[in-house]
Every structure is written in C-alpha cells, then in structure tokens.
Amino acid sequence: MIEHGVGAATAATLLDALSTRVEQVVVLTRAGLSRTDDVDRAAGATEIDVIRACEVVVRIAQGVQHDAVSALEARRTGAEPSQDPSAAQPRTRSLRAEVGMARGVGNGAGQHSLDVAIALRDHPMTHALLRDGAISASVAAAVCAETAPLDRRRRRRIDERVVSVLPGMSVREASAAARRHVLALDAAGCADRADAARATRHIRLRRLSDAMAELTVRAPAEQVIAAWRRLHSDAFRQKASTDPRTTRQIAADHAIEALTGVDVDTPDGSSTHAPAEIGLLMRPETLFGVDDAPGVLDGYGPVPAALCRRLAGREASWLRRVFTDDRGDPRDADERRRRFPARIARLIRTIDGHCLRPFCDCDATDIDHVDPHGAGGLTTVDNAQALCRHDNLVKEVPGWRVHASTGSAATGDRTPIPDTVTWTTPTGHHYAARRRQRVDQPWPHRAGRGRGELSPLETHLRDLVSVHRPDRR
C-alpha cells in the first residue's frame, strides 16, 4: 500500500532543498556582480558570472532530480516487494518509461536516470557534490559507471577516495580516476569483465541532419583501431592532387564500399550505377515538380524534394514509391485480422519514422494497435502506430492508457490517420505525440523544374496530378 502522505512529505522536502540551494546561488551571484569593476564588466564579466550561476543551478537541480528518481524507485519497489525477477520486469519497464517521459527523453535516457539514481545511494559523497553544484551530473554518472561491477562496500570506499579530486575534473578525468581505484581493488574482476565485454559488440545507426547518417561500430578495441588505421592509411595512399575529396572523405567512402559492396563513384559519396532499393514516401506533386513538398526516406526521415527527384531519376535504382492519396489511407485489409498487412505496416513505419511514444527516439520494430486488438481494436491504418518493442510492452502494463485523436474531419467513408497519440501514465500524467512524417498536405513552394526539363510523359502526368488531385477542403 502506497503511503500518500509520506510521498507528499518527501516531495516537499526535495522541493525545499532545491529552492534553498538555488536561492543561495542567486544571492551569492548578485553579490558578486556588485563587486565587479567597470573594466571587467565592459568585457562581459557579469554575463560570465550568470552563465556560471546557471550551470551550478542545473547541477543542483540534477542532484535533487536523482533524489526524486531514487525515492520513486524505492516507493514502487516497496509497494510491490516480489522477489520474482519476472514480476519485477514490468515495474522496471514502466518506471523507465515514466521517468523518461517526465524528463522528455527516450527510454535509454530514462533507464540511465534510474541506474544513476540507484547507484548514487552507494556514492553519498559524490551525490553531495552534485547537490551542491560542485560537479556535473555527467561526472557523477561516470564515477557510478566505473564502479558499477563492484559490491556495495568497495563502491563506498572508492567514493571516499575520489570525492576530494572530482571538483574541477572533466568526465574523462573522473572516469580515469575512478577506474584506477577499481583496477587496484578488483584486478581479476576487471580482466574477466574485459573478456565478457566482447559479447556486447554491435553496430548503431544515428540519423543526422541534411540527409546524412552515422554508423557506429562497437567491437574489441584492437580491431577497431586496426580498421581505423587501415582506412586512413589507404586514404592517404590514394589521395591524389586531382582528387577533390579530403582524406577523411576518402576513408569514409572506403568504409561504405567495404560494407555495401557498391563503388562510390561521385564526389558527394553516392553511387550512380549499382542497384539499390530506395523507399520513398512522397506526394506525386513532389516527383513531377508541381511543388517542393519534402519526401520521407524509409529508415531515415524527411529529405528535400530535390533529393527525392534525384534518387528517383537514378537509372539503376529500384524505387519503392509509396505515394499518398488525399489522406494516405490504404483500405485493402481485413479489419479483424491480428497482424497488419505489409502495405499498411510499411506506410505507418515510414510516416511515424520511429517509435511514436512521446520522447522516444528508438527505431520502430512493431506496428501496434492503438486500441488493443484484444479489446476490439481494428487492424486499420487509423488504428496503427509504430512502436519499439519496449514501449509496445509498456502500454500493456496495468495503469497505462493510449488514445489516438485527429484534428481533421473524415472525408466521405474515409477515416483520417490520427494526428496525435496521447499516452497516460499510471500516475495520471498525459503526454502527446504528433505524427512525425505527414506528407499529405499541400506545399506552398513551387519546384525549380520547368516544363522544358520534363519528358512528355512526365509533363502529361504532372498536368493530370494538378487537375485531378482530390479536393482537400
């Protein structure tokens, strides 16, 4: 049974501590501003003082935030003291999502907050430095990460040893300082963990702006270093005075060629002759140059209309075009079937981009029913959302509710794809996620392609699109 009065008292204590510490920082900063001489003030000294004060306030708030996360975890664990690990998984999954949504971050960051908050219980001196604004949350987290494999007694010993040197340290320096103590206290364990860590090798994709992406490889250090040196050595040997590319660009091109088996034969890092499947979600007007509405590159997200047309014009490309109609709503599925058909799944995954749970940045692995199938939810595009596996499980934990809504009226017998999906947590907090990749709205800007640049067939199709596009009113 959760004691509501105790919870309110804990929250009040945390807020009082936050208010007192922040007020002290503001008062001291104001006093310091009054003592600044005119020469330093003219150079911007007072602005620097405010920047430093804000950083201290952020650190204090993060320290108190970790206290709140720790108290929440202890409250939930005390309310459900089951020793069965399988029973604890839904609680941990729910906590991870709730903390992440309260912070406005994804599941990984929510789990990080939980891990650090729990670990700081065994690092009371490091936590005290964070609450006082003497170190950053990243420094505190680095110490916790290095000592995580140790037992509670040795974690506290290291906490006592590093506390005096942490203020003024960078994250890298704090990690090294804690690691030295860990190696001294548990040399054999460190060797075993280094061997075990090789099982965690993986690759990770990160989408960047301007139609770029980043592929990260986690592997044994000696292999990654050898690959790095090989790529750069080959790039330096190949670099010629007539090659417009830098050595870093050549190294990147070599890596892509090795991974894809496709030669990079253009200065911008593209390939013009090798077959490649490209999934694009776009309006017909975009392809034929009627307007410059951005398209959506499957697996990446929004890309400029000009890039869509360039990709679509590559002779060797197999373009999987997913054109949207007035609402982008295919209706060729059995509404009672359990799984979404491939066409709807592809459309929803492309429209949502990644997990639709508010603040989650994970790739979408599941196409889920907003209204659960078991409760009568239909297998239709207006009842579909893209989720990661974690959040697909979270929404089934007791206390969670998900509701879809739209600001657009239905047209005829067509139900529009919902614009917004709202998640309600077990604590009654509401978080709304809007569809990320809608391309079914007219775009006001005209494309640069003139009629003279189009083939006769493209000109005819563009005219048909302009005349026969369904009314959107």
Short mmCIF file of C-alpha atoms in Angstrom, two decimals:
data_model
loop_
_atom_site.label_atom_id
_atom_site.label_comp_id
_atom_site.label_asym_id
_atom_site.label_seq_id
_atom_site.Cartn_x
_atom_site.Cartn_y
_atom_site.Cartn_z
CA MET A 1 0.00 0.00 0.00
CA ILE A 2 1.49 3.34 -1.03
CA GLU A 3 1.51 5.94 1.72
CA HIS A 4 0.40 9.14 0.02
CA GLY A 5 1.22 11.36 2.98
CA VAL A 6 4.79 10.12 3.09
CA GLY A 7 5.13 10.74 -0.64
CA ALA A 8 3.90 14.30 -0.30
CA ALA A 9 6.34 14.92 2.57
CA THR A 10 9.25 13.57 0.51
CA ALA A 11 8.35 15.75 -2.46
CA ALA A 12 8.04 18.82 -0.22
CA THR A 13 11.45 18.13 1.33
CA LEU A 14 13.08 17.79 -2.07
CA LEU A 15 11.48 21.00 -3.36
CA ASP A 16 12.52 22.88 -0.22
CA ALA A 17 16.12 21.71 -0.65
CA LEU A 18 16.07 22.72 -4.33
CA SER A 19 14.60 26.14 -3.55
CA THR A 20 17.08 26.84 -0.74
CA ARG A 21 20.17 25.89 -2.76
CA VAL A 22 19.09 27.77 -5.86
CA GLU A 23 18.29 30.88 -3.82
CA GLN A 24 21.74 30.76 -2.25
CA VAL A 25 23.38 30.62 -5.67
CA VAL A 26 21.34 33.57 -6.95
CA VAL A 27 22.09 35.65 -3.83
CA LEU A 28 25.83 34.95 -4.00
CA THR A 29 25.93 35.71 -7.72
CA ARG A 30 24.14 39.03 -7.24
CA ALA A 31 26.61 39.97 -4.52
CA GLY A 32 29.49 39.09 -6.82
CA LEU A 33 28.08 41.21 -9.64
CA SER A 34 28.06 44.27 -7.41
CA ARG A 35 31.81 43.86 -6.76
CA THR A 36 32.81 43.59 -10.42
CA ASP A 37 34.88 46.57 -11.58
CA ASP A 38 33.96 48.58 -14.65
CA VAL A 39 36.75 47.24 -16.85
CA ASP A 40 35.77 43.60 -16.30
CA ARG A 41 32.08 44.46 -16.62
CA ALA A 42 32.74 46.07 -20.01
CA ALA A 43 34.49 42.88 -21.13
CA GLY A 44 31.44 40.78 -20.20
CA ALA A 45 32.38 39.50 -16.74
CA THR A 46 28.83 39.80 -15.42
CA GLU A 47 27.44 37.66 -18.24
CA ILE A 48 30.06 35.01 -17.48
CA ASP A 49 29.01 35.08 -13.82
CA VAL A 50 25.38 34.48 -14.81
CA ILE A 51 26.42 31.60 -17.10
CA ARG A 52 28.36 30.00 -14.23
CA ALA A 53 25.44 30.51 -11.85
CA CYS A 54 23.05 28.84 -14.30
CA GLU A 55 25.39 25.86 -14.60
CA VAL A 56 25.51 25.49 -10.80
CA VAL A 57 21.70 25.69 -10.65
CA VAL A 58 21.40 22.99 -13.33
CA ARG A 59 23.75 20.72 -11.36
CA ILE A 60 21.84 21.28 -8.13
CA ALA A 61 18.56 20.52 -9.88
CA GLN A 62 20.00 17.32 -11.36
CA GLY A 63 21.17 16.21 -7.92
CA VAL A 64 17.70 16.73 -6.47
CA GLN A 65 16.16 15.09 -9.54
CA HIS A 66 18.21 11.95 -8.84
CA ASP A 67 16.88 12.03 -5.27
CA ALA A 68 13.33 12.10 -6.63
CA VAL A 69 14.00 9.24 -9.06
CA SER A 70 15.56 7.20 -6.25
CA ALA A 71 12.58 7.86 -3.99
CA LEU A 72 10.15 6.88 -6.77
CA GLU A 73 12.00 3.61 -7.38
CA ALA A 74 12.07 2.81 -3.66
CA ARG A 75 8.35 3.58 -3.35
CA ARG A 76 7.39 1.30 -6.24
CA THR A 77 9.69 -1.48 -5.03
CA GLY A 78 8.25 -1.22 -1.52
CA ALA A 79 4.71 -1.34 -2.86
CA GLU A 80 5.49 -4.47 -4.93
CA PRO A 81 8.18 -6.36 -2.95
CA SER A 82 8.02 -9.52 -5.07
CA GLN A 83 11.30 -11.42 -5.31
CA ASP A 84 10.33 -12.98 -8.65
CA PRO A 85 12.56 -11.36 -11.35
CA SER A 86 9.87 -11.83 -14.00
CA ALA A 87 7.42 -9.86 -11.83
CA ALA A 88 9.94 -7.03 -11.45
CA GLN A 89 10.42 -6.58 -15.21
CA PRO A 90 7.08 -4.84 -15.91
CA ARG A 91 7.66 -2.50 -12.96
CA THR A 92 11.16 -1.58 -14.17
CA ARG A 93 9.91 -1.15 -17.74
CA SER A 94 7.11 1.12 -16.55
CA LEU A 95 9.45 3.17 -14.33
CA ARG A 96 11.92 3.59 -17.20
CA ALA A 97 9.19 4.94 -19.47
CA GLU A 98 7.64 7.17 -16.79
CA VAL A 99 10.96 8.76 -15.84
CA GLY A 100 11.86 9.25 -19.49
CA MET A 101 8.53 10.88 -20.32
CA ALA A 102 8.70 13.13 -17.25
CA ARG A 103 12.14 14.28 -18.41
CA GLY A 104 11.10 14.50 -22.05
CA VAL A 105 13.69 11.91 -23.16
CA GLY A 106 13.73 8.38 -24.57
CA ASN A 107 13.89 5.01 -22.86
CA GLY A 108 17.68 4.86 -22.84
CA ALA A 109 17.98 8.18 -21.01
CA GLY A 110 15.16 7.17 -18.67
CA GLN A 111 16.99 3.96 -17.80
CA HIS A 112 20.21 5.95 -17.34
CA SER A 113 18.46 8.20 -14.82
CA LEU A 114 17.22 5.17 -12.92
CA ASP A 115 20.62 3.49 -12.91
CA VAL A 116 22.49 6.58 -11.75
CA ALA A 117 19.92 7.46 -9.08
CA ILE A 118 20.14 3.96 -7.62
CA ALA A 119 23.95 3.88 -7.88
CA LEU A 120 24.29 7.23 -6.08
CA ARG A 121 22.89 5.58 -2.96
CA ASP A 122 26.31 3.94 -2.67
CA HIS A 123 28.14 7.18 -3.54
CA PRO A 124 26.77 9.59 -0.95
CA MET A 125 29.78 11.94 -1.08
CA THR A 126 29.70 12.18 -4.88
CA HIS A 127 25.95 12.80 -4.70
CA ALA A 128 26.50 15.55 -2.12
CA LEU A 129 28.94 17.27 -4.52
CA LEU A 130 26.30 17.12 -7.25
CA ARG A 131 23.59 18.55 -4.98
CA ASP A 132 25.91 21.43 -4.09
CA GLY A 133 26.69 22.10 -7.76
CA ALA A 134 30.40 21.29 -7.37
CA ILE A 135 30.39 18.62 -10.11
CA SER A 136 28.21 17.91 -13.11
CA ALA A 137 25.73 15.05 -13.45
CA SER A 138 27.95 13.58 -16.19
CA VAL A 139 30.91 13.39 -13.80
CA ALA A 140 28.77 11.71 -11.12
CA ALA A 141 27.42 9.25 -13.70
CA ALA A 142 30.95 8.45 -14.89
CA VAL A 143 32.04 7.51 -11.38
CA CYS A 144 28.95 5.33 -10.94
CA ALA A 145 29.53 3.60 -14.28
CA GLU A 146 33.14 2.71 -13.44
CA THR A 147 32.26 1.28 -10.02
CA ALA A 148 29.04 -0.49 -11.08
CA PRO A 149 30.55 -4.02 -11.14
CA LEU A 150 31.80 -3.77 -7.54
CA ASP A 151 29.97 -4.69 -4.38
CA ARG A 152 28.46 -2.01 -2.17
CA ARG A 153 31.34 -1.90 0.33
CA ARG A 154 34.01 -1.29 -2.32
CA ARG A 155 31.86 1.28 -4.13
CA ARG A 156 31.68 3.30 -0.91
CA ARG A 157 35.45 3.01 -0.44
CA ILE A 158 36.07 4.44 -3.89
CA ASP A 159 33.51 7.17 -3.24
CA GLU A 160 35.53 8.24 -0.19
CA ARG A 161 38.80 8.20 -2.14
CA VAL A 162 37.75 10.19 -5.22
CA VAL A 163 35.50 12.79 -3.63
CA SER A 164 38.34 15.24 -2.96
CA VAL A 165 39.57 15.26 -6.57
CA LEU A 166 36.30 15.30 -8.51
CA PRO A 167 35.59 19.08 -8.41
CA GLY A 168 37.17 20.62 -11.49
CA MET A 169 37.57 17.30 -13.31
CA SER A 170 36.24 16.55 -16.78
CA VAL A 171 34.13 13.45 -17.39
CA ARG A 172 37.12 11.65 -18.89
CA GLU A 173 39.34 12.54 -15.94
CA ALA A 174 36.69 11.43 -13.43
CA SER A 175 36.30 8.10 -15.22
CA ALA A 176 40.06 7.54 -15.20
CA ALA A 177 40.34 8.44 -11.51
CA ALA A 178 37.58 6.00 -10.52
CA ARG A 179 38.90 3.32 -12.87
CA ARG A 180 42.35 3.39 -11.27
CA HIS A 181 40.79 2.59 -7.91
CA VAL A 182 38.61 -0.14 -9.43
CA LEU A 183 41.66 -1.77 -11.04
CA ALA A 184 43.52 -1.67 -7.73
CA LEU A 185 40.64 -3.18 -5.76
CA ASP A 186 39.47 -5.78 -8.30
CA ALA A 187 42.20 -6.56 -10.84
CA ALA A 188 40.99 -10.10 -11.57
CA GLY A 189 37.38 -8.98 -11.94
CA CYS A 190 38.39 -6.24 -14.38
CA ALA A 191 40.17 -8.79 -16.59
CA ASP A 192 37.11 -11.06 -16.58
CA ARG A 193 34.79 -8.16 -17.44
CA ALA A 194 37.04 -7.06 -20.30
CA ASP A 195 36.70 -10.56 -21.77
CA ALA A 196 32.94 -10.61 -21.22
CA ALA A 197 32.50 -7.14 -22.74
CA ARG A 198 33.39 -8.51 -26.16
CA ALA A 199 29.98 -10.15 -26.25
CA THR A 200 28.42 -6.65 -26.30
CA ARG A 201 29.81 -5.77 -29.74
CA HIS A 202 27.20 -4.23 -32.03
CA ILE A 203 26.55 -1.51 -34.56
CA ARG A 204 24.29 1.50 -34.07
CA LEU A 205 22.66 3.85 -36.58
CA ARG A 206 22.21 7.54 -35.84
CA ARG A 207 20.29 9.88 -38.15
CA LEU A 208 21.88 13.28 -38.69
CA SER A 209 20.60 16.44 -40.35
CA ASP A 210 20.91 17.27 -44.06
CA ALA A 211 20.17 13.72 -45.27
CA MET A 212 23.23 12.24 -43.54
CA ALA A 213 23.60 9.38 -41.06
CA GLU A 214 26.25 7.89 -38.80
CA LEU A 215 27.10 4.22 -38.27
CA THR A 216 28.88 3.38 -35.02
CA VAL A 217 30.70 0.07 -34.55
CA ARG A 218 31.31 -1.25 -31.03
CA ALA A 219 33.91 -4.00 -31.15
CA PRO A 220 37.17 -5.07 -29.43
CA ALA A 221 39.48 -2.07 -29.20
CA GLU A 222 42.41 -3.63 -31.06
CA GLN A 223 40.18 -4.49 -34.04
CA VAL A 224 38.53 -1.08 -34.26
CA ILE A 225 41.91 0.66 -34.02
CA ALA A 226 43.31 -1.62 -36.75
CA ALA A 227 40.31 -0.83 -39.00
CA TRP A 228 40.70 2.90 -38.33
CA ARG A 229 44.39 2.84 -39.23
CA ARG A 230 43.77 0.76 -42.36
CA LEU A 231 41.11 3.14 -43.67
CA HIS A 232 43.22 6.22 -43.09
CA SER A 233 46.40 4.60 -44.43
CA ASP A 234 44.61 3.63 -47.66
CA ALA A 235 43.09 7.10 -47.92
CA PHE A 236 46.48 8.80 -47.65
CA ARG A 237 47.95 6.48 -50.30
CA GLN A 238 45.04 7.07 -52.70
CA LYS A 239 44.87 10.81 -52.23
CA ALA A 240 45.94 12.49 -55.45
CA SER A 241 46.33 16.12 -56.26
CA THR A 242 43.43 15.92 -58.73
CA ASP A 243 41.05 14.24 -56.26
CA PRO A 244 38.70 16.88 -54.84
CA ARG A 245 37.96 14.71 -51.79
CA THR A 246 39.75 15.06 -48.48
CA THR A 247 41.49 12.05 -46.91
CA ARG A 248 38.67 11.81 -44.36
CA GLN A 249 36.10 11.69 -47.16
CA ILE A 250 38.10 9.01 -48.98
CA ALA A 251 38.33 6.94 -45.78
CA ALA A 252 34.55 7.21 -45.30
CA ASP A 253 33.96 6.18 -48.93
CA HIS A 254 36.23 3.15 -48.48
CA ALA A 255 34.28 2.08 -45.41
CA ILE A 256 30.95 2.35 -47.25
CA GLU A 257 32.33 0.41 -50.23
CA ALA A 258 33.59 -2.36 -47.94
CA LEU A 259 30.25 -2.66 -46.14
CA THR A 260 27.92 -2.40 -49.14
CA GLY A 261 29.99 -3.86 -51.96
CA VAL A 262 29.00 -0.79 -54.02
CA ASP A 263 31.62 1.53 -55.52
CA VAL A 264 31.36 5.18 -54.53
CA ASP A 265 31.87 6.98 -57.82
CA THR A 266 30.75 10.58 -57.26
CA PRO A 267 32.40 13.38 -55.29
CA ASP A 268 29.39 13.60 -52.96
CA GLY A 269 29.77 9.98 -51.82
CA SER A 270 26.95 8.49 -53.92
CA SER A 271 26.89 5.62 -56.41
CA THR A 272 25.28 6.01 -59.81
CA HIS A 273 25.48 2.52 -61.28
CA ALA A 274 24.88 -0.13 -58.63
CA PRO A 275 21.33 -1.32 -57.92
CA ALA A 276 19.87 -0.22 -54.61
CA GLU A 277 16.36 -0.33 -53.19
CA ILE A 278 15.16 3.09 -52.10
CA GLY A 279 11.93 3.52 -50.17
CA LEU A 280 10.39 6.97 -50.60
CA LEU A 281 7.12 8.32 -49.26
CA MET A 282 6.12 11.36 -51.28
CA ARG A 283 3.29 13.16 -52.95
CA PRO A 284 3.07 12.78 -56.76
CA GLU A 285 3.46 16.57 -57.00
CA THR A 286 6.93 16.22 -55.50
CA LEU A 287 8.11 13.73 -58.11
CA PHE A 288 6.72 15.68 -61.07
CA GLY A 289 7.84 19.08 -59.83
CA VAL A 290 4.43 20.60 -59.10
CA ASP A 291 5.67 21.60 -55.65
CA ASP A 292 8.61 21.10 -53.28
CA ALA A 293 6.91 19.10 -50.52
CA PRO A 294 9.64 17.07 -48.77
CA GLY A 295 9.56 13.31 -49.06
CA VAL A 296 10.41 10.68 -46.46
CA LEU A 297 13.33 8.30 -46.99
CA ASP A 298 12.49 4.95 -45.42
CA GLY A 299 14.78 4.31 -42.45
CA TYR A 300 15.91 7.95 -42.26
CA GLY A 301 13.13 10.54 -42.27
CA PRO A 302 12.30 13.77 -44.14
CA VAL A 303 14.54 14.65 -47.10
CA PRO A 304 14.41 17.58 -49.56
CA ALA A 305 12.19 17.28 -52.61
CA ALA A 306 15.20 17.81 -54.89
CA LEU A 307 16.91 14.77 -53.36
CA CYS A 308 13.74 12.70 -53.85
CA ARG A 309 13.71 13.58 -57.53
CA ARG A 310 17.43 12.86 -57.89
CA LEU A 311 17.09 9.43 -56.25
CA ALA A 312 14.00 8.65 -58.32
CA GLY A 313 15.88 9.53 -61.50
CA ARG A 314 18.77 7.13 -60.96
CA GLU A 315 18.66 4.53 -63.70
CA ALA A 316 19.97 1.68 -61.53
CA SER A 317 17.72 2.32 -58.54
CA TRP A 318 14.76 0.16 -57.64
CA LEU A 319 12.47 2.81 -56.22
CA ARG A 320 9.71 1.61 -53.92
CA ARG A 321 7.42 4.62 -54.27
CA VAL A 322 4.72 4.88 -51.62
CA PHE A 323 2.51 7.65 -52.98
CA THR A 324 -0.07 9.17 -50.66
CA ASP A 325 -3.59 9.89 -51.74
CA ASP A 326 -5.63 12.66 -50.15
CA ARG A 327 -5.32 11.03 -46.72
CA GLY A 328 -2.64 8.38 -47.36
CA ASP A 329 -5.06 5.69 -46.20
CA PRO A 330 -4.98 2.28 -47.96
CA ARG A 331 -8.12 0.25 -47.40
CA ASP A 332 -7.24 -3.19 -48.68
CA ALA A 333 -7.00 -5.12 -45.41
CA ASP A 334 -9.21 -7.37 -43.33
CA GLU A 335 -10.07 -5.14 -40.37
CA ARG A 336 -10.36 -8.11 -37.99
CA ARG A 337 -7.02 -9.78 -38.71
CA ARG A 338 -4.41 -9.78 -35.92
CA ARG A 339 -1.38 -8.57 -37.85
CA PHE A 340 -1.19 -5.53 -40.08
CA PRO A 341 -0.58 -6.32 -43.76
CA ALA A 342 2.79 -5.34 -45.22
CA ARG A 343 1.43 -2.33 -47.11
CA ILE A 344 -0.09 -0.69 -44.03
CA ALA A 345 2.92 -1.62 -41.89
CA ARG A 346 5.27 -0.03 -44.42
CA LEU A 347 3.16 3.13 -44.59
CA ILE A 348 2.90 3.54 -40.80
CA ARG A 349 6.58 2.80 -40.24
CA THR A 350 7.50 5.41 -42.85
CA ILE A 351 5.05 8.04 -41.57
CA ASP A 352 5.99 7.64 -37.90
CA GLY A 353 9.69 7.36 -38.61
CA HIS A 354 10.45 5.77 -35.26
CA CYS A 355 8.67 4.85 -32.03
CA LEU A 356 5.60 7.05 -31.59
CA ARG A 357 5.70 7.03 -27.78
CA PRO A 358 6.33 10.63 -26.68
CA PHE A 359 10.05 11.48 -26.50
CA CYS A 360 11.22 8.01 -27.60
CA ASP A 361 13.89 8.02 -30.32
CA CYS A 362 14.14 4.25 -30.79
CA ASP A 363 13.67 2.63 -34.19
CA ALA A 364 10.21 1.20 -34.74
CA THR A 365 10.19 -2.59 -34.50
CA ASP A 366 6.45 -3.24 -34.02
CA ILE A 367 3.30 -1.99 -35.75
CA ASP A 368 0.84 -1.90 -32.86
CA HIS A 369 -2.89 -1.39 -32.41
CA VAL A 370 -3.61 1.89 -30.60
CA ASP A 371 -6.89 0.39 -29.39
CA PRO A 372 -5.78 -3.15 -28.44
CA HIS A 373 -6.83 -5.92 -30.79
CA GLY A 374 -7.92 -7.99 -27.80
CA ALA A 375 -10.33 -5.23 -26.79
CA GLY A 376 -11.89 -5.00 -30.24
CA GLY A 377 -9.41 -2.65 -31.94
CA LEU A 378 -9.48 -2.94 -35.73
CA THR A 379 -6.48 -3.72 -37.93
CA THR A 380 -6.80 -0.49 -39.93
CA VAL A 381 -4.40 2.29 -40.77
CA ASP A 382 -6.20 4.74 -38.45
CA ASN A 383 -5.65 2.34 -35.51
CA ALA A 384 -1.96 1.70 -36.20
CA GLN A 385 1.15 3.18 -34.65
CA ALA A 386 4.85 2.37 -34.88
CA LEU A 387 6.49 1.43 -31.56
CA CYS A 388 9.73 -0.01 -30.31
CA ARG A 389 9.45 -3.39 -28.62
CA HIS A 390 9.97 -1.86 -25.17
CA ASP A 391 7.07 0.59 -25.44
CA ASN A 392 4.80 -1.97 -27.06
CA LEU A 393 5.21 -3.94 -23.82
CA VAL A 394 4.95 -0.83 -21.62
CA LYS A 395 1.46 0.05 -22.88
CA GLU A 396 0.26 -3.38 -21.72
CA VAL A 397 1.38 -2.78 -18.12
CA PRO A 398 -1.61 -2.04 -15.83
CA GLY A 399 -2.24 1.68 -15.42
CA TRP A 400 -1.11 2.75 -18.90
CA ARG A 401 -3.64 4.06 -21.46
CA VAL A 402 -3.17 5.13 -25.08
CA HIS A 403 -5.65 7.17 -27.13
CA ALA A 404 -5.49 8.41 -30.72
CA SER A 405 -7.17 11.57 -31.96
CA THR A 406 -7.22 13.72 -35.06
CA GLY A 407 -7.89 17.34 -35.82
CA SER A 408 -9.06 16.54 -39.36
CA ALA A 409 -12.59 15.54 -40.27
CA ALA A 410 -13.29 12.31 -42.10
CA THR A 411 -13.83 12.59 -45.84
CA GLY A 412 -16.72 10.50 -47.14
CA ASP A 413 -16.20 6.95 -45.93
CA ARG A 414 -12.52 7.52 -45.22
CA THR A 415 -11.24 7.91 -41.65
CA PRO A 416 -8.12 10.09 -41.48
CA ILE A 417 -4.90 8.81 -39.96
CA PRO A 418 -4.86 10.25 -36.40
CA ASP A 419 -2.62 13.27 -35.96
CA THR A 420 -1.95 12.72 -32.26
CA VAL A 421 -1.50 9.74 -29.95
CA THR A 422 -1.79 10.51 -26.22
CA TRP A 423 -0.21 8.32 -23.56
CA THR A 424 -1.45 8.37 -19.96
CA THR A 425 0.92 7.02 -17.30
CA PRO A 426 -0.04 5.12 -14.12
CA THR A 427 0.36 8.40 -12.20
CA GLY A 428 -2.25 10.14 -14.38
CA HIS A 429 0.17 12.31 -16.38
CA HIS A 430 -0.62 12.84 -20.06
CA TYR A 431 1.94 13.06 -22.90
CA ALA A 432 1.00 13.63 -26.53
CA ALA A 433 2.99 12.56 -29.61
CA ARG A 434 2.24 14.03 -33.03
CA ARG A 435 2.74 12.12 -36.26
CA ARG A 436 6.26 12.97 -37.38
CA GLN A 437 6.27 12.47 -41.15
CA ARG A 438 2.99 13.70 -42.59
CA VAL A 439 3.25 14.40 -46.32
CA ASP A 440 -0.43 14.63 -47.21
CA GLN A 441 -0.67 18.43 -47.02
CA PRO A 442 -0.13 20.79 -49.96
CA TRP A 443 3.23 22.57 -50.02
CA PRO A 444 3.26 26.28 -50.86
CA HIS A 445 6.61 26.41 -52.68
CA ARG A 446 6.96 25.68 -56.35
CA ALA A 447 9.68 23.35 -57.58
CA GLY A 448 12.52 24.58 -59.73
CA ARG A 449 11.88 22.14 -62.56
CA GLY A 450 10.32 23.90 -65.52
CA ARG A 451 8.12 22.21 -68.11
CA GLY A 452 11.05 22.18 -70.52
CA GLU A 453 13.02 19.92 -68.16
CA LEU A 454 10.32 17.21 -68.12
CA SER A 455 9.80 14.40 -70.57
CA PRO A 456 6.47 14.38 -72.47
CA LEU A 457 5.19 11.59 -70.21
CA GLU A 458 6.22 13.48 -67.05
CA THR A 459 4.56 16.63 -68.37
CA HIS A 460 1.34 14.75 -69.05
CA LEU A 461 1.38 13.09 -65.60
CA ARG A 462 2.11 16.40 -63.88
CA ASP A 463 -0.84 18.02 -65.62
CA LEU A 464 -3.07 15.11 -64.58
CA VAL A 465 -1.95 15.47 -60.95
CA SER A 466 -2.66 19.20 -60.99
CA VAL A 467 -6.14 18.77 -62.46
CA HIS A 468 -7.35 15.62 -60.71
CA ARG A 469 -5.83 15.89 -57.22
CA PRO A 470 -8.75 15.27 -54.80
CA ASP A 471 -10.31 18.27 -53.08
CA ARG A 472 -8.83 18.74 -49.56
CA ARG A 473 -11.46 21.01 -48.13
#
